[in-house]
Coordinates of C-alpha atoms and ligand atoms in Angstrom, one line a residue:
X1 CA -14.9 -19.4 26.6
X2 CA -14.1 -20.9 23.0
X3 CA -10.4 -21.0 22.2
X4 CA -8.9 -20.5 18.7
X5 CA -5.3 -21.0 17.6
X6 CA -4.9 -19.8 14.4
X7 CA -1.6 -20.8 12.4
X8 CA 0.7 -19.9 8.9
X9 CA 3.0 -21.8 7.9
X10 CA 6.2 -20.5 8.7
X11 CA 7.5 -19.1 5.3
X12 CA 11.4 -19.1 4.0
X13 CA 12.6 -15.8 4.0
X14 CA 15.0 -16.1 0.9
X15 CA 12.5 -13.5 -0.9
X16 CA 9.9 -11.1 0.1
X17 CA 6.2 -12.6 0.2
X18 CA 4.0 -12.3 -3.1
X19 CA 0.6 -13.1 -3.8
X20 CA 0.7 -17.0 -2.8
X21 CA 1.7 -16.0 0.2
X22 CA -1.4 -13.3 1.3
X23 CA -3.7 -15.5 -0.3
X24 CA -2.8 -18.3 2.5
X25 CA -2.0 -15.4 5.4
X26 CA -5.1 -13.5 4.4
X27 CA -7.4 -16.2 4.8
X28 CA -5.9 -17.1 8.2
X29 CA -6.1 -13.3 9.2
X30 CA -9.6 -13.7 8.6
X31 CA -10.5 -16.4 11.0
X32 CA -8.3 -15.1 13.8
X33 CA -10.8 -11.5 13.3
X34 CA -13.6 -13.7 12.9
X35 CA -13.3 -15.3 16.4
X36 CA -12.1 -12.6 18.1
X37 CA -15.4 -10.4 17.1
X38 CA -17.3 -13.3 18.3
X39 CA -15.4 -13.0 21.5
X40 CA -13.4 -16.1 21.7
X41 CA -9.8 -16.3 23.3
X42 CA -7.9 -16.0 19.6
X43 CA -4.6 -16.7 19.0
X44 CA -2.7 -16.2 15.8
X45 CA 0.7 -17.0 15.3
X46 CA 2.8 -16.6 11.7
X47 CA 6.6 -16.1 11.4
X48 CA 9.7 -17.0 9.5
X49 CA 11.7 -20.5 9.0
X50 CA 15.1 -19.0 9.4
X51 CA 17.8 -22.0 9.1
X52 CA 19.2 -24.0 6.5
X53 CA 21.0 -24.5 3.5
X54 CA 19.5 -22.0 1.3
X55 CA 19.6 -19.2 3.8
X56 CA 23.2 -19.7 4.7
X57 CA 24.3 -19.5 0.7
X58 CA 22.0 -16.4 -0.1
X59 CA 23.9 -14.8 2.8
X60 CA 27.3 -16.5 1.9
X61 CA 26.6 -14.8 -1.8
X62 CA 26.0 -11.5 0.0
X63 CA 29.3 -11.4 2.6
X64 CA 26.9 -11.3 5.5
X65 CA 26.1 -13.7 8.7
X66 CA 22.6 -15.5 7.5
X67 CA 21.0 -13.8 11.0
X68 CA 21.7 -10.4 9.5
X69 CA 20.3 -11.8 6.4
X70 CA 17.2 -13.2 7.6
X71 CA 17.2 -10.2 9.9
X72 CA 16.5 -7.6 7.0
X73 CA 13.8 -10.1 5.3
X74 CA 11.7 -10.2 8.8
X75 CA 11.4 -6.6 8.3
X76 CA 10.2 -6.9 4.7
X77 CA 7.3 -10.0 5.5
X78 CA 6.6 -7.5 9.0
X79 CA 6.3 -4.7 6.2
X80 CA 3.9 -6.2 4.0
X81 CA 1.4 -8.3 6.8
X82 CA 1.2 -4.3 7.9
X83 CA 0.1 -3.3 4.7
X84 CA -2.2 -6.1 4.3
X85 CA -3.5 -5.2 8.0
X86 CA -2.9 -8.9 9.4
X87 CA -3.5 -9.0 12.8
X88 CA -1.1 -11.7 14.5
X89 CA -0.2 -12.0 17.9
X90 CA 3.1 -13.0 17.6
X91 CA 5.6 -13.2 14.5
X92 CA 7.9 -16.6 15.3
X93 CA 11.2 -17.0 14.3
X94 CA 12.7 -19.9 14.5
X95 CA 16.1 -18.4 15.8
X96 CA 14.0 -17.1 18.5
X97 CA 15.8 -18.1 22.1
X98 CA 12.1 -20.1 23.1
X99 CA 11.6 -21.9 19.9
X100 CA 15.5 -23.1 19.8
X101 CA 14.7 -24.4 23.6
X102 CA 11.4 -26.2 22.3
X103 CA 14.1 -27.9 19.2
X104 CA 16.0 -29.0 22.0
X105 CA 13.7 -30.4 24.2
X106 CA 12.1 -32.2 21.4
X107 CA 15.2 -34.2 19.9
X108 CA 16.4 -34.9 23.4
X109 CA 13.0 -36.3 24.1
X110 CA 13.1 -38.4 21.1
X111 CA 16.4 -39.1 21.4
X112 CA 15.8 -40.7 25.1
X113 CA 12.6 -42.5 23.8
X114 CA 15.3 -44.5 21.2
X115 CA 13.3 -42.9 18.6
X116 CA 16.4 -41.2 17.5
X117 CA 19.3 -43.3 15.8
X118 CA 22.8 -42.9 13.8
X119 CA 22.9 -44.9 10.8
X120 CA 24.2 -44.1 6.9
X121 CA 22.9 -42.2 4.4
X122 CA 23.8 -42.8 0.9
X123 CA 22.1 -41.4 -2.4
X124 CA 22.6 -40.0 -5.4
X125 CA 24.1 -36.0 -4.4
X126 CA 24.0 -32.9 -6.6
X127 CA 27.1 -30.8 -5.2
X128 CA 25.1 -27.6 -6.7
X129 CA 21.9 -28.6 -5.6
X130 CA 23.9 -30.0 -2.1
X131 CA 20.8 -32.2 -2.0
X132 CA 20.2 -36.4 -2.3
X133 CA 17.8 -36.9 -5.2
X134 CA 16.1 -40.3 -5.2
X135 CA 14.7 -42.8 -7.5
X136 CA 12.4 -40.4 -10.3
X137 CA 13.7 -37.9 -9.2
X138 CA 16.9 -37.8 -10.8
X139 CA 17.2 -37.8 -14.9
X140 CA 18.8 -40.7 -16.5
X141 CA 21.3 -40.0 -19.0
X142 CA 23.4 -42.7 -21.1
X143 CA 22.3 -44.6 -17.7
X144 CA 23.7 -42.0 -15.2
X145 CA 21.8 -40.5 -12.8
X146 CA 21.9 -36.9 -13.7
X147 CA 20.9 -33.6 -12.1
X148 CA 17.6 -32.6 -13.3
X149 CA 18.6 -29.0 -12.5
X150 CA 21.8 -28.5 -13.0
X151 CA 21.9 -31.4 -16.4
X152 CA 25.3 -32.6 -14.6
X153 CA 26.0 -36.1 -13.3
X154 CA 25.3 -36.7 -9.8
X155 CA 27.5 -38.4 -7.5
X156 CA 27.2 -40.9 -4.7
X157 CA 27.5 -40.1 -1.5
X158 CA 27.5 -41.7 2.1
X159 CA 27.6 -40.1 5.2
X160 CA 26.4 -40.7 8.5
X161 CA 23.7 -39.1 9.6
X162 CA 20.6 -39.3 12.1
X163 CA 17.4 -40.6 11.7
X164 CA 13.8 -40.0 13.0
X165 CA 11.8 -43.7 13.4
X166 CA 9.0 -42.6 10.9
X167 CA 8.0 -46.1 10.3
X168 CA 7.0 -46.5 14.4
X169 CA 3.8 -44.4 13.5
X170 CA 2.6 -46.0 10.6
X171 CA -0.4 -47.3 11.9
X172 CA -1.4 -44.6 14.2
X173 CA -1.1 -42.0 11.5
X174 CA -3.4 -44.1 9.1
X175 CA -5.7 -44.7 12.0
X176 CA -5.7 -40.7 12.6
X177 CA -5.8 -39.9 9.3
X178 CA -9.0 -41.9 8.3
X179 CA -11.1 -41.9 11.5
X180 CA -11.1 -38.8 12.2
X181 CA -11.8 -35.1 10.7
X182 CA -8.5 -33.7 11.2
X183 CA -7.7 -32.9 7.8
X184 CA -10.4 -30.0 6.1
X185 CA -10.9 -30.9 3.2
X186 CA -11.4 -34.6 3.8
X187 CA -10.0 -35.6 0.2
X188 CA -6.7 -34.8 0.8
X189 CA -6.7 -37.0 4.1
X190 CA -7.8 -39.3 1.6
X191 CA -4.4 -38.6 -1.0
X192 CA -2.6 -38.9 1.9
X193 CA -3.6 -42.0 2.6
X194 CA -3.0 -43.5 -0.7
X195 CA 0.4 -42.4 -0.4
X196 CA 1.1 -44.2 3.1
X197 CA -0.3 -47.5 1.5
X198 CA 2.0 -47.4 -1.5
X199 CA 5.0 -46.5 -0.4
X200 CA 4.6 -46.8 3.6
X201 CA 6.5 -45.1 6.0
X202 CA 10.3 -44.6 5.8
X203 CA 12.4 -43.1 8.9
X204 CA 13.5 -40.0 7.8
X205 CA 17.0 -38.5 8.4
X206 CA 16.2 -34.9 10.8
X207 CA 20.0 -34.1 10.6
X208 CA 22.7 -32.5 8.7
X209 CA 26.4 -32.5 9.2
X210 CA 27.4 -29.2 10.1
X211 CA 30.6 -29.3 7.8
X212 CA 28.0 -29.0 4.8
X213 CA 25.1 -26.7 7.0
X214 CA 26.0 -25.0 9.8
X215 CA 23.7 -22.3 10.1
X216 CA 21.0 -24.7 12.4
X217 CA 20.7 -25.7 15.7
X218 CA 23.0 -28.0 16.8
X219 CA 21.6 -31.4 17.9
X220 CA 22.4 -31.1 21.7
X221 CA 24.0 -34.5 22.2
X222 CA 25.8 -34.1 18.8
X223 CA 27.2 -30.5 18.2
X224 CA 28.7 -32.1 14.5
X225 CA 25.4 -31.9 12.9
X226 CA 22.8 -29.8 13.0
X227 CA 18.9 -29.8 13.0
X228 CA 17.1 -30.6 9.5
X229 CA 15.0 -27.1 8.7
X230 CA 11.9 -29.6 8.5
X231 CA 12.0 -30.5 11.9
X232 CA 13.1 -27.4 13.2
X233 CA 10.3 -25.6 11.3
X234 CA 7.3 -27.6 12.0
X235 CA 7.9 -27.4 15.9
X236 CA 7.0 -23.6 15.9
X237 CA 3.5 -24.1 16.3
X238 CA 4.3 -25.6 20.0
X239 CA 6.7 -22.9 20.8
X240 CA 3.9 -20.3 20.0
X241 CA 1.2 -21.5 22.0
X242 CA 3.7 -21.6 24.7
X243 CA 5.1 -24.9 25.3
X244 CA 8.3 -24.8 27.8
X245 CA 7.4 -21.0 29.2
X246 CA 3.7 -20.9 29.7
X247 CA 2.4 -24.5 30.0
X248 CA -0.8 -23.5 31.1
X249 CA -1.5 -21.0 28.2
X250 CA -0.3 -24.4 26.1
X251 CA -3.1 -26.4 28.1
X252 CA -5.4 -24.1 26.4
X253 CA -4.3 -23.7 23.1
X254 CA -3.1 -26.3 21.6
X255 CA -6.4 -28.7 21.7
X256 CA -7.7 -25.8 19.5
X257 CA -4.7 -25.6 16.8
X258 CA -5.9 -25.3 13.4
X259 CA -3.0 -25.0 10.5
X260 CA -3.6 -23.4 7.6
X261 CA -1.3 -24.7 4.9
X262 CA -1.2 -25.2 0.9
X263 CA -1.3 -28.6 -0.5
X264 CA 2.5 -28.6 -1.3
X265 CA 3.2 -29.3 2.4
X266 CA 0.0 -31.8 2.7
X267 CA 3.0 -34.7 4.3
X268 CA 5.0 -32.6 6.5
X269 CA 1.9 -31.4 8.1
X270 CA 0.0 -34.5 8.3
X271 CA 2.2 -38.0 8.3
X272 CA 5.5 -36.3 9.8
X273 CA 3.7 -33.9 11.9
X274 CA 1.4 -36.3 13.6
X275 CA 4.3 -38.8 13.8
X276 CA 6.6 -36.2 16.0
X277 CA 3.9 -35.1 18.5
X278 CA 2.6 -38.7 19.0
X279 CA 6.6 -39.4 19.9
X280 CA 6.7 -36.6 22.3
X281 CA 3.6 -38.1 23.7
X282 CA 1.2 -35.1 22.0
X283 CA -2.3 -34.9 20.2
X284 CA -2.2 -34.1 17.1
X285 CA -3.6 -30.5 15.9
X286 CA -7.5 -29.9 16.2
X287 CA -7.6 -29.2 12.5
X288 CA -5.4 -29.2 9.4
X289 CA -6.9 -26.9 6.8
X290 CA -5.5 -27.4 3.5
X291 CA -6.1 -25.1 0.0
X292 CA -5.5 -25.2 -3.5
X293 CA -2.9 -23.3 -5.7
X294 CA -3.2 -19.8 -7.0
X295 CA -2.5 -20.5 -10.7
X296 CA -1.0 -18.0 -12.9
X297 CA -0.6 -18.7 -16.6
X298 CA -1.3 -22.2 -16.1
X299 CA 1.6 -23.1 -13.3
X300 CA 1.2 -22.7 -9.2
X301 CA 2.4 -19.0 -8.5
X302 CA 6.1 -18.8 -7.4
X303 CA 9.4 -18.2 -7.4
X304 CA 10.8 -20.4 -9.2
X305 CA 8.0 -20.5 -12.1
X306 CA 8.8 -17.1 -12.4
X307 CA 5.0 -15.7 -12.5
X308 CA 4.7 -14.2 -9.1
X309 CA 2.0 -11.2 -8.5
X310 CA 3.4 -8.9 -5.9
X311 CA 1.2 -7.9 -3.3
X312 CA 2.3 -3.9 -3.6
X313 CA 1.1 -3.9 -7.1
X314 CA -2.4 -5.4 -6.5
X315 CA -2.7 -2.8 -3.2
X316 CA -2.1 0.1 -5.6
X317 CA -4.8 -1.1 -8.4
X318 CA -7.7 -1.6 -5.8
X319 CA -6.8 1.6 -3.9
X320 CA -6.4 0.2 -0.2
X321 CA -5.4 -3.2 1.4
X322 CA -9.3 -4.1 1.7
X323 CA -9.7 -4.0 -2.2
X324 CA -7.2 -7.2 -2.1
X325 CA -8.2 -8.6 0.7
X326 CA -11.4 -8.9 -0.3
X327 CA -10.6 -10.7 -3.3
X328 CA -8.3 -13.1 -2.5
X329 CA -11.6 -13.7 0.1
X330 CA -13.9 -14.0 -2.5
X331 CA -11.9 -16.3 -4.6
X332 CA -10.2 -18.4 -1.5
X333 CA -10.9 -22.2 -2.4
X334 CA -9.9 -25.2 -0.4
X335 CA -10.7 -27.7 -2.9
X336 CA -9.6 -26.5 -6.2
X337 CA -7.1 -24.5 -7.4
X338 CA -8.1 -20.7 -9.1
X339 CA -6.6 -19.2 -12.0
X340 CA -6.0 -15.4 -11.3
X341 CA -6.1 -12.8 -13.6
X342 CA -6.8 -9.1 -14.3
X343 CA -10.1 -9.6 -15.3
X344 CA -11.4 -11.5 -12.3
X345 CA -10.2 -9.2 -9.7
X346 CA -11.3 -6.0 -11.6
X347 CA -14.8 -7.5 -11.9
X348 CA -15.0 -9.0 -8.2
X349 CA -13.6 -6.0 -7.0
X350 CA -15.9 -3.2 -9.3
X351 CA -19.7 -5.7 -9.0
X352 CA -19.1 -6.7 -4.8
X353 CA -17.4 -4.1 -3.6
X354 CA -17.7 -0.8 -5.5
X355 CA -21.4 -1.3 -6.1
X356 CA -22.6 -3.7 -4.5
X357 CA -21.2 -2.9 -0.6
X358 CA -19.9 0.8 -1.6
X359 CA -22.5 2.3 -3.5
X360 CA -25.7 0.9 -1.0
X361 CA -23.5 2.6 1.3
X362 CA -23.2 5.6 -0.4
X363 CA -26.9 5.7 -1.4
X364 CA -28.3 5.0 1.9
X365 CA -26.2 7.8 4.1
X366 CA -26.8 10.2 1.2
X367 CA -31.4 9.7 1.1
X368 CA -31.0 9.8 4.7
X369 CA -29.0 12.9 5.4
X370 CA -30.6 14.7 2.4
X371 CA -34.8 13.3 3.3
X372 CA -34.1 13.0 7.4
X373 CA -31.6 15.4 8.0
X374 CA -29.4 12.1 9.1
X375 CA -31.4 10.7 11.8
X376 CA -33.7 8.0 10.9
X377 CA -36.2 5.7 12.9
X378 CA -38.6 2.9 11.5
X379 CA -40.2 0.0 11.0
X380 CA -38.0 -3.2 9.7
X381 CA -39.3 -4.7 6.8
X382 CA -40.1 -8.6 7.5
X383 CA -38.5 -8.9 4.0
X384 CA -35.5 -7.2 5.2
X385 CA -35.6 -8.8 8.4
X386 CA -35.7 -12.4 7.1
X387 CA -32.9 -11.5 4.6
X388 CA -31.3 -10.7 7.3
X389 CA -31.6 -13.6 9.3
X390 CA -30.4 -16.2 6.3
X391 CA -27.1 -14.1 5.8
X392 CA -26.4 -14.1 9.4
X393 CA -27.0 -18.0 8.9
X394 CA -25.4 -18.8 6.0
X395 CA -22.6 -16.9 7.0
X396 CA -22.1 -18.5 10.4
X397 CA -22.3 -22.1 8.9
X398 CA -19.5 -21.5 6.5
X399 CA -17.2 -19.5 8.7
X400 CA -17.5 -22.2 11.3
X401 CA -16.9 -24.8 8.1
X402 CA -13.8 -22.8 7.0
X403 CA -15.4 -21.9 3.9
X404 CA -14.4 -17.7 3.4
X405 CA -15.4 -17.7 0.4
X406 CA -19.4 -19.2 0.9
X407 CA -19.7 -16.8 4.0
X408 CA -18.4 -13.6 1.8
X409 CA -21.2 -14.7 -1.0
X410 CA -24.0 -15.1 1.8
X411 CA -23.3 -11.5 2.6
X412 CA -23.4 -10.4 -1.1
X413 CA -26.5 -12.1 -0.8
X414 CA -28.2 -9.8 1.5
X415 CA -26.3 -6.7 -0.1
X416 CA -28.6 -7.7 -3.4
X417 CA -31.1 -8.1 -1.8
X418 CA -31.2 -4.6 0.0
X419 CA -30.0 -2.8 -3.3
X420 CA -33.0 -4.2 -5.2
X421 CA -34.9 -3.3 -2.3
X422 CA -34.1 0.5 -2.6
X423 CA -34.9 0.7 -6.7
X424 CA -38.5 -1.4 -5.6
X425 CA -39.5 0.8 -2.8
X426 CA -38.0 4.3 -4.2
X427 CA -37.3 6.4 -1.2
X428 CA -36.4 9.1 -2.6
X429 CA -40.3 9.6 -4.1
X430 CA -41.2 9.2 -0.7
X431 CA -43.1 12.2 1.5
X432 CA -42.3 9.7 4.4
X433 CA -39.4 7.5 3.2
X434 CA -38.6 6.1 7.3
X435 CA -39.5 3.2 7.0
X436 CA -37.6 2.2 4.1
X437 CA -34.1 3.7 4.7
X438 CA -34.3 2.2 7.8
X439 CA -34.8 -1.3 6.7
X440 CA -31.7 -0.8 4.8
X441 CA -29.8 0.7 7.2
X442 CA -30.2 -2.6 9.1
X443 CA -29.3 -4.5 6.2
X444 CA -26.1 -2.4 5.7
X445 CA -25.4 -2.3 9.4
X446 CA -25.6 -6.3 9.6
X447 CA -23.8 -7.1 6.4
X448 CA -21.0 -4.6 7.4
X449 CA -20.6 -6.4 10.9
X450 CA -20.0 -9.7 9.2
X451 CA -17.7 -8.5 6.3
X452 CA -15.5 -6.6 9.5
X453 CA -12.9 -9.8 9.0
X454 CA -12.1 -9.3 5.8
X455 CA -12.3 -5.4 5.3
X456 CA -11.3 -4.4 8.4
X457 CA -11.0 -0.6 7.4
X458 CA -14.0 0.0 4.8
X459 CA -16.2 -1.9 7.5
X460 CA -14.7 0.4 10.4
X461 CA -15.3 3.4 8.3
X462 CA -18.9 2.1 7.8
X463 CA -20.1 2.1 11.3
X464 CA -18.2 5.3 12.3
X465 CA -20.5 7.4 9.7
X466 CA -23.9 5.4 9.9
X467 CA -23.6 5.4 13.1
X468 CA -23.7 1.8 14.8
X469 CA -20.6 -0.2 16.7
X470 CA -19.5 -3.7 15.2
X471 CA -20.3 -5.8 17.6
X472 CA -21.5 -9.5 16.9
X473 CA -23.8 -9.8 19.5
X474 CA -25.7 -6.8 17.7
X475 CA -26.4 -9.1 14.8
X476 CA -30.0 -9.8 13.9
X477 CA -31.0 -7.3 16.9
X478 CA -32.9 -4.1 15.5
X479 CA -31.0 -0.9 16.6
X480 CA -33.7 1.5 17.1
X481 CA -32.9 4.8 15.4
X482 CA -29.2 5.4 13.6
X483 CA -27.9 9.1 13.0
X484 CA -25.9 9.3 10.0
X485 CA -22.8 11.3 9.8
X486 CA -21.4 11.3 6.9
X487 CA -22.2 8.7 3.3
X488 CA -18.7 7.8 2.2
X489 CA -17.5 6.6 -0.9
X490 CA -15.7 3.6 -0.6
X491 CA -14.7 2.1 -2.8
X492 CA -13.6 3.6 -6.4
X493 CA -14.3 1.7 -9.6
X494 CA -11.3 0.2 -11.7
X495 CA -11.2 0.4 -15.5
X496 CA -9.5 -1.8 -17.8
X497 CA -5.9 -1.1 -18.1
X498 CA -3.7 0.6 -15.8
X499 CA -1.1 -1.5 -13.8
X500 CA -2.1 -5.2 -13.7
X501 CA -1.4 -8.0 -12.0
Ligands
ZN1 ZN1 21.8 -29.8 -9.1

């Protein structure tokens, strides 16, 4: 049996999810349903990265322990991967009691190994910031390093601090990185690259004092300092496929690891990632798959640019969670980043889904229940039929290339294709229109199992009043007669205006 572990990236719960965020969970949603229709053991694992610095101050601000903090936002990201119908298996938290015992057991591996060491720090500090800001990093002014947030002069500081031997992995990292096809798309292995031969690899401090952040896990030889939210963060993925409590599950799962994760955090998953499981004597994930930015008025949507599109919003304009899902589908690229705007989701939404899924839908139930009283048996157009075929192709190559987006457009494909079909052969002219409606019956039948990953409910809907189950094995096989129950309407047009993104 195939095996599919499916992974988010943990996300910081300092503020509820927007639109950056369902674009990357949406698209991992999608290949966690996709294999699990096709019957493979699935697996899909998001959560929340609960420690650190920032966490402990928002809760500080607020009078309340950062657990009761994070403990309200869980609820929020739970609250919206609801409404957005994800479908994971299990929602991590890093202050879960299994995932703290995988922390430990990693730094006391590495730790053992030597690979682990105490040495200084010292660096430029931003007291506001409470963070070390190198070389370009910091602004120069009257030739003091200043704070490029807070315009103030930084200060130096040393402290002691422990360190991660980066630098050990150099060469197997590079070897990794340019051999093989762990990185989807290969150009950013590629960028990656680059950066290792420029600047090579530095150990890297995974360690805080706890004076300064507390709210961690301790090192367990060291209780003064605490895990670095880095390291603590990335290690999730083991602790999900069952590392310490259910080794054998682990046996399965991990080999089959794929990490979805936005170019931002291209490093951490690649060069330290790779670095930490080769120390704790690990393969690296299966497959790294990295995408592009949602841009909003020209900068990457987020917090901190202040252009965020919240997920309730977009949910409200296109009716239902598949209207958004669908979208972000449609527009989902790996390899470039996509500028969002009202206009592009009202016309993806109104030309794919509102006429050319909803209305073939609603057009097909509604000629057979008003020519055949609902029940309807034929012959299958070798037109049809071959259409069929080259969607079901199309679609398969690109889902099993990561490509969402090139598998939704082969299904639009066929959805054409069957629309134009029913203005050329006019069945409702028809004394005998069987053979038609059937051929797009099977046309809507197959397109609807395939688009079942991303619009889970329109697609359920579907089958339940045409009468046919979603099965994948049902693909490209004839069903021989179909009874029609009903000849919803799906999906309702938007017009220009209302709320917008
Ligand atoms: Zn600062």
């Amino acid at each position: 049996m195939a095996v599919f572990y499916v992974t988010t990236p943990i996300y910081y719960p300092n503020a509820p999810p927007h639109l950056g965020h369902a674009y990357t969970t949406v698209y991992a949603d999608i290949l966690a349903r996709y294999h699990r229709l096709r019957g493979d053991e699935t697996f899909f694992l998001t959560g929340t990265d609960e420690h650190g610095l920032k966490l402990q101050r928002a809760a500080e601000k607020r009078g309340i322990h950062p657990k009761e903090f994070v403990d309200e936002m869980v609820e929020k990201y739970k609250w919206y991967w609801s409404l957005l119908d994800i479908s994971y298996d299990r929602f991590i938290r890093t202050t879960d009691e299994d995932h703290e015992e995988v922390v430990e057991w990693a730094l006391r591996e590495l730790w053992k190994k030597g690979l682990v060491y105490k040495a200084k720090y010292a660096g430029w500090y931003c007291v506001d910031c409470e963070k070390f800001y190198s070389e370009g990093e910091y602004e120069v002014v009257e030739g003091k390093p200043y704070c490029p947030i807070h315009k103030k002069p930084l200060e130096w500081l040393e402290e002691e601090t422990y360190y991660f031997k980066l630098s050990e992995f150099q060469e197997d990292v590079e070897r990794i990185l340019s051999s093989g096809d762990r990185v989807y798309p290969k150009q950013y292995a590629g960028e990656v690259l680059g950066k290792i031969r420029d600047e090579g690899l530095r150990d890297v401090s995974i360690a805080r004092p706890r004076e300064r952040v507390w709210w961690g896990i301790p090192l367990p030889w060291d209780p003064d300092y605490t895990t670095y939210v880095w390291f603590d963060a990335l290690l999730n993925y083991l602790t999900g496929a069952g590392l310490l409590r259910d080794p054998q599950r682990f046996q399965r799962l991990w080999p089959a690891a794929h990490h979805v994760i936005g170019k931002d955090i291209l490093w951490f998953h690649t060069v330290i990632w790779f670095s930490m499981l080769l120390a704790l004597g690990l393969e690296p994930p299966r497959k790294v798959l990295v995408h592009a930015f949602l841009i909003n008025r020209g900068l990457k949507m987020g917090k901190s640019a202040g252009n965020v599109v919240w997920i309730e919003d977009l949910i409200e304009r296109y009716q239902d969670s598949d209207g958004l899902r669908f979208i972000l589908a449609r527009i989902f690229n790996l390899h470039k980043d996509i500028e969002v705007s009202t206009e592009l989701f009202d016309s993806i939404y109104n030309a794919d889904l509102a006429d050319n899924y909803g209305n073939l839908v609603r057009r097909a139930g509604t000629l057979v229940r008003r020519k055949l009283s609902g029940t309807v048996e034929g012959r299958l157009d070798p037109k049809i039929d071959e259409a069929i075929r080259e969607a079901v192709k199309g679609y398969e190559e690109a889902m099993e290339a990561y490509e969402v987006s090139r598998a939704v457009e082969a299904v639009m494909g066929l959805l054409r294709r069957a629309n134009a079909y029913i203005n050329e052969t006019r069945p409702w002219e028809l004394a005998d229109p069987r053979d038609p409606l059937y051929s797009v019956l099977e046309a809507v039948r197959n397109a609807t199992i395939l688009l079942h990953p991303v619009i889970p409910k329109a697609t359920s809907r579907v089958a339940e009043a045409l009468g046919f189950t979603l099965s994948y094995e049902a693909l490209g096989v004839p069903q021989e007669s179909y009874t029609v129950r009903d000849a919803p309407i799906l999906f309702r047009k938007v017009k220009r205006g209302g709320p917008s993104p």
